[in-house]
Amino acid sequence: MTNDTVYERASYSRRDQSLTISVPAKPHLAQMGWRDARGQMKEIANIGPWQTTRLSVLNGTDNTYHYSEVTMLTFFTRHQPAQPAKAVIMAGIGGLLAIGAVGALSFYANAPLIMAPFGASCVLLFSVPASPLSQPINVIGGHLLSTMVGLALRMAFPNEWWAAAIAVGLAIAVMAALRVTHPPAGADPLVVFSSDPEWDFLFMPTLAGAAILVGAATLFHRANGTPYPMEKV
């Protein structure tokens, strides 16, 4: 055997344990107990399908280099637990009814009550109603604060990409500081910069639309026995 065998040093971790071993990058060139170019024993183990970050090292005398490779599978690992079929169907029906209610009121009352981020709000309201990010104060407060930030910065800055970026970043920080983070509301400043509305946009569609969504979610969840909003603990 030559001294230029490629080994991969892998760090495997789970919540309850961690382990670092070295395995050969070319298994057909190595066997259990072989030594690398530096005389160090390498352990070959079957550790199961854990998430990995691999550091491959070519141990040679004249051409030694290091490179890292992130296992691509970690980018495609689904951490969201599986949902019962009933929960999946009910989440979709809830979003349909909520957006339908806002859209119908917009149409028949001839009032602007709907905007794109409300669709994302429905994902949280009906798929994960127990999340802190889905609670009424987060939905309404998050949209109000983010829209307010967007309107204020639109008045202070020109309608440029960098100003919109500042508005989004500031909206995220304000929501986090006040503990009313609602991810869909992070898009509100972009809506403001793209449509260039007046300050009445803060009340309609932002406040009115968010309140209708929360009301629809409350009625829907209580009708099917899902606790919403969360009780204070």
XYZ file of N, CA and C in Angstrom:
699
model
N 0.844 -1.213 0.000
C 0.000 0.000 0.000
C 0.870 1.250 0.000
N 0.487 2.256 -0.783
C 1.243 3.505 -0.817
C 0.817 4.411 0.309
N 1.537 5.539 0.458
C 1.297 6.470 1.551
C 0.375 7.615 1.166
N -0.296 7.522 0.013
C -1.149 8.632 -0.393
C -2.635 8.273 -0.311
N -2.975 7.386 0.631
C -4.382 7.027 0.833
C -5.162 8.210 1.395
N -6.325 8.464 0.837
C -7.159 9.569 1.290
C -8.093 9.077 2.383
N -8.051 9.752 3.517
C -8.954 9.444 4.617
C -9.880 10.621 4.835
N -11.065 10.328 5.303
C -12.014 11.373 5.643
C -12.247 11.340 7.146
N -11.950 12.455 7.790
C -12.240 12.577 9.208
C -13.634 13.169 9.349
N -14.537 12.436 9.955
C -15.933 12.859 10.017
C -16.358 13.079 11.454
N -17.072 14.173 11.676
C -17.649 14.453 12.987
C -19.135 14.158 12.919
N -19.562 13.168 13.659
C -20.953 12.766 13.651
C -21.564 13.155 14.985
N -22.729 13.785 14.959
C -23.308 14.247 16.210
C -24.809 14.020 16.226
N -25.299 13.702 17.408
C -26.717 13.667 17.676
C -26.946 14.438 18.962
N -28.212 14.550 19.388
C -28.486 15.308 20.593
C -27.864 14.651 21.824
N -27.790 13.327 21.795
C -27.381 12.630 23.007
C -25.940 12.157 22.980
N -25.255 12.282 21.862
C -23.884 11.795 21.835
C -23.164 12.366 20.624
N -21.850 12.323 20.666
C -21.052 12.773 19.532
C -19.831 11.878 19.417
N -19.206 11.875 18.254
C -18.118 10.959 17.985
C -17.321 11.473 16.808
N -16.015 11.358 16.867
C -15.163 11.724 15.746
C -14.327 10.515 15.365
N -14.399 10.112 14.097
C -13.623 8.978 13.619
C -12.990 9.347 12.287
N -12.154 8.475 11.760
C -11.594 8.649 10.427
C -11.933 7.424 9.614
N -12.451 7.640 8.433
C -12.807 6.535 7.547
C -12.140 6.771 6.205
N -11.875 5.743 5.439
C -11.196 5.933 4.152
C -12.133 6.495 3.105
N -11.614 7.443 2.327
C -12.407 7.981 1.238
C -12.550 6.971 0.120
N -11.576 6.076 -0.003
C -11.614 5.009 -1.008
C -11.544 3.673 -0.270
N -12.718 3.137 0.116
C -12.722 1.929 0.951
C -11.968 0.764 0.325
N -11.902 0.694 -1.001
C -11.230 -0.440 -1.616
C -9.711 -0.356 -1.451
N -9.188 0.784 -0.972
C -7.749 0.929 -0.772
C -7.345 0.707 0.675
N -8.314 0.564 1.555
C -7.971 0.446 2.964
C -8.775 -0.660 3.616
N -8.243 -1.168 4.695
C -8.915 -2.178 5.474
C -8.816 -1.796 6.938
N -9.575 -2.492 7.777
C -9.523 -2.210 9.197
C -8.095 -2.352 9.717
N -7.623 -1.356 10.428
C -6.316 -1.447 11.051
C -5.174 -0.887 10.227
N -5.416 -0.409 9.017
C -4.333 0.171 8.234
C -3.869 1.475 8.859
N -2.626 1.819 8.646
C -2.054 3.060 9.160
C -1.925 4.068 8.029
N -2.060 5.366 8.400
C -1.899 6.389 7.375
C -0.424 6.715 7.203
N -0.138 7.784 6.413
C 1.248 8.123 6.101
C 2.025 8.530 7.337
N 1.327 8.979 8.386
C 2.001 9.406 9.605
C 2.074 8.289 10.641
N 1.653 7.110 10.241
C 1.738 5.988 11.150
C 0.604 5.899 12.146
N -0.450 6.662 11.935
C -1.564 6.650 12.873
C -2.613 5.639 12.428
N -3.117 4.881 13.401
C -4.150 3.911 13.096
C -5.457 4.619 12.767
N -6.174 4.089 11.808
C -7.458 4.635 11.413
C -8.555 3.627 11.729
N -9.632 4.125 12.308
C -10.743 3.270 12.684
C -11.838 3.383 11.634
N -12.379 2.254 11.221
C -13.481 2.219 10.279
C -14.699 1.730 11.035
N -15.758 2.518 11.026
C -16.938 2.162 11.808
C -18.197 2.469 11.033
N -19.225 1.723 11.319
C -20.537 1.967 10.748
C -21.363 2.689 11.799
N -21.542 3.982 11.627
C -22.183 4.758 12.683
C -23.613 5.152 12.349
N -24.122 4.704 11.219
C -25.518 4.977 10.911
C -25.708 6.312 10.216
N -26.950 6.599 9.844
C -27.248 7.807 9.049
C -27.336 9.062 9.880
N -26.252 9.464 10.490
C -26.223 10.717 11.241
C -25.842 11.854 10.317
N -26.159 13.054 10.722
C -25.711 14.210 9.961
C -24.197 14.354 10.127
N -23.527 14.683 9.048
C -22.072 14.694 9.080
C -21.513 15.963 8.479
N -20.336 16.330 8.959
C -19.491 17.328 8.310
C -18.132 16.678 8.150
N -17.706 16.496 6.935
C -16.525 15.686 6.683
C -15.322 16.560 6.360
N -14.201 16.214 6.954
C -12.941 16.887 6.657
C -12.015 15.859 6.038
N -11.754 15.999 4.754
C -10.919 15.044 4.042
C -9.476 15.521 4.035
N -8.558 14.641 4.329
C -7.145 14.990 4.406
C -6.335 14.005 3.574
N -5.528 14.502 2.675
C -4.587 13.674 1.928
C -3.258 13.716 2.648
N -2.878 12.595 3.222
C -1.626 12.522 3.971
C -0.521 12.043 3.030
N 0.328 12.918 2.620
C 1.441 12.558 1.757
C 2.719 13.240 2.208
N 3.814 12.843 1.658
C 5.099 13.416 2.053
C 5.439 14.649 1.222
N 5.048 14.654 -0.051
C 5.403 15.756 -0.941
C 4.203 16.633 -1.298
N 2.999 16.137 -1.146
C 1.818 16.878 -1.580
C 0.736 16.748 -0.512
N 0.847 17.533 0.537
C -0.105 17.484 1.643
C -1.022 18.696 1.584
N -2.321 18.463 1.605
C -3.257 19.576 1.593
C -4.514 19.162 2.329
N -5.324 20.144 2.660
C -6.547 19.921 3.413
C -7.715 20.573 2.672
N -8.847 19.937 2.714
C -10.047 20.566 2.182
C -11.253 20.026 2.926
N -12.291 20.842 2.997
C -13.497 20.445 3.718
C -14.654 20.280 2.757
N -15.573 19.417 3.112
C -16.730 19.125 2.275
C -17.935 18.926 3.181
N -18.935 19.755 3.040
C -20.156 19.617 3.823
C -21.045 18.598 3.146
N -21.486 17.609 3.901
C -22.340 16.583 3.338
C -23.623 17.196 2.815
N -23.914 16.984 1.559
C -25.071 17.608 0.932
C -26.384 17.131 1.530
N -26.375 15.944 2.098
C -27.624 15.417 2.644
C -28.171 16.284 3.763
N -27.308 17.016 4.475
C -27.802 17.851 5.566
C -28.700 18.960 5.063
N -28.537 19.354 3.801
C -29.372 20.407 3.237
C -30.748 19.888 2.843
N -30.893 18.569 2.763
C -32.155 17.986 2.318
C -32.825 17.170 3.411
N -32.359 17.321 4.654
C -32.961 16.609 5.776
C -34.182 17.365 6.267
N -35.317 16.698 6.315
C -36.552 17.320 6.785
C -36.682 17.125 8.289
N -36.689 18.218 9.018
C -36.792 18.154 10.468
C -38.231 18.302 10.949
N -39.102 18.754 10.081
C -40.499 18.918 10.454
C -41.151 17.560 10.621
N -41.767 17.302 11.767
C -42.405 15.997 11.978
C -43.584 15.811 11.036
N -43.877 14.558 10.740
C -45.014 14.240 9.884
C -46.323 14.622 10.572
N -47.271 15.084 9.787
C -48.560 15.513 10.307
C -49.642 14.519 9.910
N -50.633 14.318 10.772
C -51.766 13.470 10.381
C -52.483 14.060 9.181
N -53.111 13.201 8.403
C -53.801 13.661 7.198
C -54.860 14.705 7.525
N -55.556 14.523 8.647
C -56.598 15.478 9.026
C -55.996 16.860 9.263
N -54.853 16.926 9.960
C -54.221 18.212 10.241
C -53.776 18.890 8.955
N -53.263 18.111 8.010
C -52.820 18.667 6.734
C -53.998 19.274 5.977
N -55.096 18.516 5.912
C -56.273 18.988 5.182
C -56.881 20.215 5.858
N -56.966 20.172 7.186
C -57.559 21.295 7.909
C -56.720 22.561 7.775
N -55.403 22.414 7.731
C -54.531 23.582 7.547
C -54.812 24.244 6.203
N -54.961 23.426 5.175
C -55.260 23.982 3.860
C -56.631 24.641 3.806
N -57.613 23.996 4.426
C -58.961 24.576 4.438
C -58.966 25.888 5.218
N -58.260 25.932 6.330
C -58.197 27.155 7.120
C -57.610 28.307 6.340
N -56.512 28.060 5.647
C -55.908 29.116 4.836
C -56.833 29.570 3.726
N -57.527 28.615 3.113
C -58.473 28.955 2.054
C -59.579 29.870 2.577
N -60.157 29.504 3.723
C -61.258 30.285 4.276
C -60.799 31.674 4.719
N -59.614 31.739 5.344
C -59.142 33.030 5.846
C -58.845 34.004 4.712
N -58.103 33.557 3.723
C -57.801 34.430 2.590
C -59.067 34.709 1.790
N -59.947 33.725 1.724
C -61.220 33.952 1.048
C -62.036 35.032 1.726
N -62.034 35.021 3.060
C -62.782 36.042 3.804
C -62.204 37.428 3.562
N -60.885 37.538 3.620
C -60.251 38.842 3.395
C -60.478 39.305 1.961
N -60.337 38.399 1.027
C -60.536 38.760 -0.372
C -61.968 39.154 -0.677
N -62.919 38.427 -0.107
C -64.326 38.744 -0.346
C -64.693 40.109 0.223
N -64.211 40.387 1.431
C -64.473 41.696 2.029
C -63.838 42.803 1.209
N -62.653 42.554 0.688
C -61.998 43.547 -0.162
C -62.823 43.825 -1.404
N -63.383 42.753 -1.973
C -64.123 42.897 -3.227
C -65.470 43.588 -3.019
N -66.229 43.094 -2.045
C -67.589 43.602 -1.883
C -67.639 44.949 -1.142
N -66.650 45.191 -0.288
C -66.619 46.476 0.412
C -65.810 47.507 -0.352
N -65.239 47.072 -1.472
C -64.413 47.962 -2.293
C -63.336 48.638 -1.444
N -62.703 47.801 -0.606
C -61.667 48.304 0.304
C -60.446 47.403 0.201
N -59.250 47.969 0.149
C -58.029 47.149 0.072
C -57.711 46.505 1.410
N -57.953 45.204 1.528
C -57.726 44.505 2.789
C -56.714 43.369 2.666
N -56.209 43.150 1.506
C -55.350 41.977 1.296
C -54.003 42.399 0.729
N -52.956 41.715 1.168
C -51.620 41.917 0.617
C -50.873 40.589 0.693
N -49.844 40.460 -0.106
C -49.160 39.178 -0.285
C -48.677 38.536 1.017
N -48.087 39.278 1.969
C -47.596 38.621 3.185
C -48.679 37.912 3.992
N -49.951 38.242 3.772
C -51.013 37.571 4.509
C -51.095 36.086 4.148
N -50.726 35.736 2.928
C -50.694 34.317 2.567
C -49.701 33.547 3.409
N -48.541 34.151 3.646
C -47.540 33.506 4.499
C -47.999 33.464 5.945
N -48.731 34.484 6.377
C -49.262 34.468 7.744
C -50.201 33.281 7.951
N -50.974 32.950 6.907
C -51.895 31.819 7.015
C -51.159 30.492 7.186
N -49.967 30.400 6.641
C -49.183 29.179 6.835
C -48.936 28.948 8.323
N -48.531 30.004 9.024
C -48.293 29.885 10.455
C -49.595 29.717 11.226
N -50.607 30.499 10.892
C -51.855 30.477 11.637
C -52.541 29.117 11.591
N -52.428 28.417 10.475
C -53.185 27.173 10.324
C -52.325 25.914 10.320
N -51.043 26.035 10.029
C -50.168 24.856 10.085
C -49.535 24.685 11.450
N -49.151 25.790 12.091
C -48.515 25.709 13.408
C -49.168 26.713 14.363
N -50.442 26.522 14.675
C -51.140 27.504 15.527
C -50.596 27.583 16.945
N -49.854 26.561 17.381
C -49.293 26.578 18.729
C -47.951 27.288 18.800
N -47.429 27.720 17.658
C -46.147 28.412 17.660
C -46.304 29.813 18.246
N -45.325 30.283 19.014
C -45.366 31.669 19.495
C -45.436 32.678 18.351
N -44.901 32.320 17.199
C -44.892 33.234 16.061
C -46.265 33.363 15.407
N -47.194 32.482 15.790
C -48.533 32.487 15.195
C -49.574 33.164 16.068
N -49.188 33.648 17.230
C -50.164 34.193 18.168
C -50.654 35.571 17.720
N -51.864 35.958 18.168
C -52.461 37.218 17.700
C -51.551 38.432 17.845
N -50.868 38.553 18.989
C -49.999 39.708 19.184
C -48.854 39.719 18.189
N -48.399 38.544 17.798
C -47.316 38.460 16.820
C -47.806 38.789 15.417
N -48.989 38.261 15.074
C -49.512 38.507 13.729
C -49.841 39.980 13.548
N -50.648 40.513 14.451
C -51.072 41.905 14.314
C -49.927 42.863 14.631
N -49.252 42.628 15.750
C -48.144 43.509 16.130
C -46.994 43.461 15.147
N -46.674 42.279 14.661
C -45.576 42.156 13.706
C -45.857 42.903 12.419
N -47.067 42.725 11.884
C -47.414 43.419 10.640
C -47.463 44.935 10.846
N -48.013 45.371 11.978
C -48.088 46.807 12.232
C -46.706 47.433 12.328
N -45.835 46.826 13.134
C -44.499 47.385 13.326
C -43.693 47.381 12.031
N -43.736 46.277 11.306
C -42.947 46.190 10.077
C -43.433 47.180 9.031
N -44.751 47.315 8.931
C -45.290 48.286 7.981
C -44.937 49.709 8.402
N -44.984 49.977 9.700
C -44.624 51.292 10.201
C -43.162 51.617 9.886
N -42.293 50.642 10.095
C -40.883 50.838 9.764
C -40.714 51.110 8.274
N -41.410 50.321 7.458
C -41.311 50.514 6.018
C -41.780 51.883 5.582
N -42.904 52.342 6.140
C -43.433 53.658 5.775
C -42.503 54.788 6.221
N -41.964 54.654 7.431
C -41.071 55.699 7.944
C -39.798 55.798 7.114
N -39.215 54.657 6.793
C -37.978 54.687 6.023
C -38.217 55.057 4.568
N -39.419 54.763 4.083
C -39.722 55.185 2.702
C -39.802 56.709 2.624
N -40.257 57.337 3.691
C -40.298 58.797 3.722
C -38.906 59.395 3.878
N -38.036 58.674 4.592
C -36.707 59.202 4.888
C -35.694 58.930 3.776
N -35.874 57.835 3.043
C -34.895 57.428 2.044
C -35.527 57.363 0.657
N -34.695 57.411 -0.368
C -35.219 57.222 -1.732
C -35.646 55.772 -1.937
N -36.424 55.563 -2.956
C -36.917 54.214 -3.248
C -35.828 53.423 -3.969
N -34.849 52.997 -3.186
C -33.712 52.244 -3.713
C -33.612 50.907 -3.008
N -32.883 49.984 -3.608
C -32.772 48.630 -3.063
C -32.138 48.631 -1.686
N -31.134 49.488 -1.480
C -30.444 49.503 -0.198
C -31.348 50.052 0.905
N -32.234 50.975 0.560
C -33.166 51.488 1.557
C -34.169 50.420 1.958
N -34.640 49.636 0.983
C -35.553 48.530 1.287
C -34.865 47.490 2.165
N -33.592 47.244 1.909
C -32.846 46.278 2.722
C -32.721 46.763 4.166
N -32.434 48.039 4.345
C -32.360 48.609 5.692
C -33.703 48.476 6.394
N -34.778 48.725 5.673
C -36.113 48.645 6.266
C -36.423 47.225 6.733
N -36.094 46.233 5.926
C -36.348 44.844 6.314
C -35.520 44.472 7.546
N -34.248 44.825 7.530
C -33.399 44.516 8.674
C -33.873 45.182 9.949
N -34.258 46.438 9.848
C -34.740 47.157 11.025
C -36.063 46.575 11.522
N -36.944 46.193 10.604
C -38.217 45.588 10.997
C -37.988 44.285 11.752
N -37.061 43.484 11.283
C -36.741 42.230 11.969
C -36.234 42.510 13.378
N -35.349 43.484 13.516
C -34.774 43.811 14.820
C -35.835 44.351 15.772
N -36.718 45.208 15.274
C -37.759 45.780 16.127
C -38.717 44.689 16.612
N -39.128 43.812 15.716
C -40.018 42.723 16.123
C -39.361 41.837 17.175
N -38.091 41.534 16.972
C -37.387 40.691 17.936
C -37.255 41.379 19.284
N -36.950 42.669 19.270
C -36.775 43.410 20.520
C -38.070 43.474 21.316
N -39.197 43.583 20.627
C -40.492 43.700 21.302
C -41.196 42.353 21.465
N -40.518 41.287 21.040
C -41.028 39.919 21.185
C -42.355 39.708 20.456
N -42.463 40.273 19.295
C -43.639 40.065 18.453
C -43.211 39.615 17.054
N -42.179 38.806 16.998
C -41.676 38.342 15.706
C -42.738 37.547 14.964
N -42.969 37.919 13.743
C -43.883 37.214 12.843
C -43.211 37.202 11.476
N -42.600 36.089 11.074
C -41.784 36.062 9.854
C -42.430 36.658 8.613
N -43.710 36.384 8.323
C -44.281 36.987 7.110
C -44.254 38.506 7.118
N -44.275 39.104 8.310
C -44.262 40.564 8.387
C -42.939 41.150 7.920
N -41.902 40.347 7.853
C -40.629 40.839 7.342
C -40.705 41.293 5.897
N -41.741 40.852 5.189
C -41.919 41.263 3.791
C -42.685 42.571 3.663
N -43.273 43.040 4.741
C -44.097 44.259 4.655
C -43.327 45.481 4.143
N -42.078 45.714 4.623
C -41.347 46.867 4.069
C -41.121 46.769 2.562
N -40.975 45.559 2.052
C -40.803 45.395 0.607
C -42.088 45.769 -0.130
N -43.231 45.418 0.471
C -44.511 45.813 -0.118
C -44.618 47.337 -0.142
N -44.210 47.961 0.951
C -44.276 49.420 1.038
C -43.392 50.060 -0.027
N -42.168 49.581 -0.158
C -41.241 50.198 -1.117
C -41.658 49.924 -2.562
N -42.335 48.799 -2.786
C -42.737 48.485 -4.157
C -44.004 49.210 -4.583
N -44.895 49.502 -3.621
C -46.164 50.152 -3.962
C -46.216 51.625 -3.594
N -45.296 52.062 -2.718
C -45.187 53.472 -2.330
C -46.523 54.049 -1.833
N -47.120 53.450 -0.787
C -48.426 53.919 -0.313
C -48.288 55.081 0.663
N -49.437 55.594 1.089
C -49.483 56.625 2.115
C -49.609 55.959 3.488
N -49.680 56.799 4.533
C -49.714 56.269 5.887
C -51.002 55.511 6.206
N -52.062 55.737 5.426
C -53.283 54.985 5.679
C -53.123 53.498 5.369
N -52.044 53.154 4.678
C -51.726 51.747 4.419
C -51.501 50.985 5.729
N -51.104 51.705 6.769
C -50.868 51.073 8.064
C -52.160 50.506 8.644
N -53.268 51.162 8.363
C -54.552 50.733 8.918
C -55.332 49.846 7.960
N -55.210 50.120 6.691
C -55.887 49.327 5.684
C -54.984 49.222 4.460
N -54.448 48.053 4.178
C -54.906 46.739 4.623
C -54.223 46.149 5.853
N -53.141 46.769 6.347
C -52.302 46.072 7.318
C -53.066 45.696 8.583
N -53.540 46.677 9.326
C -54.216 46.389 10.593
C -55.524 45.636 10.384
N -56.336 46.127 9.464
C -57.632 45.487 9.238
C -57.466 44.062 8.731
N -56.577 43.868 7.776
C -56.375 42.525 7.225
C -55.823 41.552 8.240
N -54.837 41.988 9.018
C -54.254 41.109 10.033
C -55.287 40.739 11.086
N -56.118 41.702 11.474
C -57.149 41.425 12.473
C -58.173 40.424 11.947
N -58.549 40.534 10.678
C -59.485 39.581 10.086
C -58.876 38.180 10.062
N -57.602 38.075 9.722
C -56.935 36.769 9.709
C -56.938 36.137 11.093
N -56.617 36.928 12.102
C -56.600 36.397 13.472
C -58.003 35.982 13.898
N -59.004 36.795 13.568
C -60.368 36.437 13.902
C -60.805 35.157 13.215
N -60.465 35.016 11.938
C -60.819 33.807 11.196
C -60.118 32.584 11.774
N -58.842 32.748 12.125
C -58.092 31.627 12.708
C -58.666 31.222 14.059
N -59.047 32.185 14.863
C -59.617 31.893 16.183
C -60.915 31.106 16.046
N -61.809 31.553 15.190
C -63.084 30.856 14.984
C -62.859 29.464 14.401
N -61.962 29.368 13.441
C -61.709 28.089 12.777
C -61.143 27.068 13.759
N -60.144 27.454 14.524
C -59.511 26.504 15.440
C -60.450 26.106 16.574
N -61.210 27.024 17.075
C -62.139 26.681 18.150
C -63.252 25.778 17.646
N -63.622 25.939 16.383
C -64.662 25.089 15.817
C -64.201 23.642 15.687
N -62.917 23.422 15.440
C -62.442 22.044 15.296
C -61.662 21.555 16.518
N -61.718 22.321 17.615
C -61.146 21.843 18.873
C -59.663 22.078 19.054
N -59.083 22.928 18.232
C -57.660 23.238 18.367
C -57.484 24.456 19.269
N -56.673 24.345 20.328
C -56.478 25.498 21.217
C -55.787 26.651 20.487
N -56.440 27.786 20.461
C -55.875 29.005 19.882
C -56.700 30.177 20.360
N -56.076 31.226 20.831
C -54.627 31.441 21.027
C -54.072 30.583 22.175
N -52.755 30.629 22.303
C -52.099 29.901 23.391
C -52.485 30.539 24.722
N -52.635 29.683 25.736
C -52.896 30.198 27.072
C -51.595 30.645 27.724
N -51.663 31.684 28.522
C -50.483 32.184 29.196
C -50.053 31.181 30.253
N -48.750 30.850 30.275
C -48.225 29.874 31.241
C -47.370 30.592 32.267
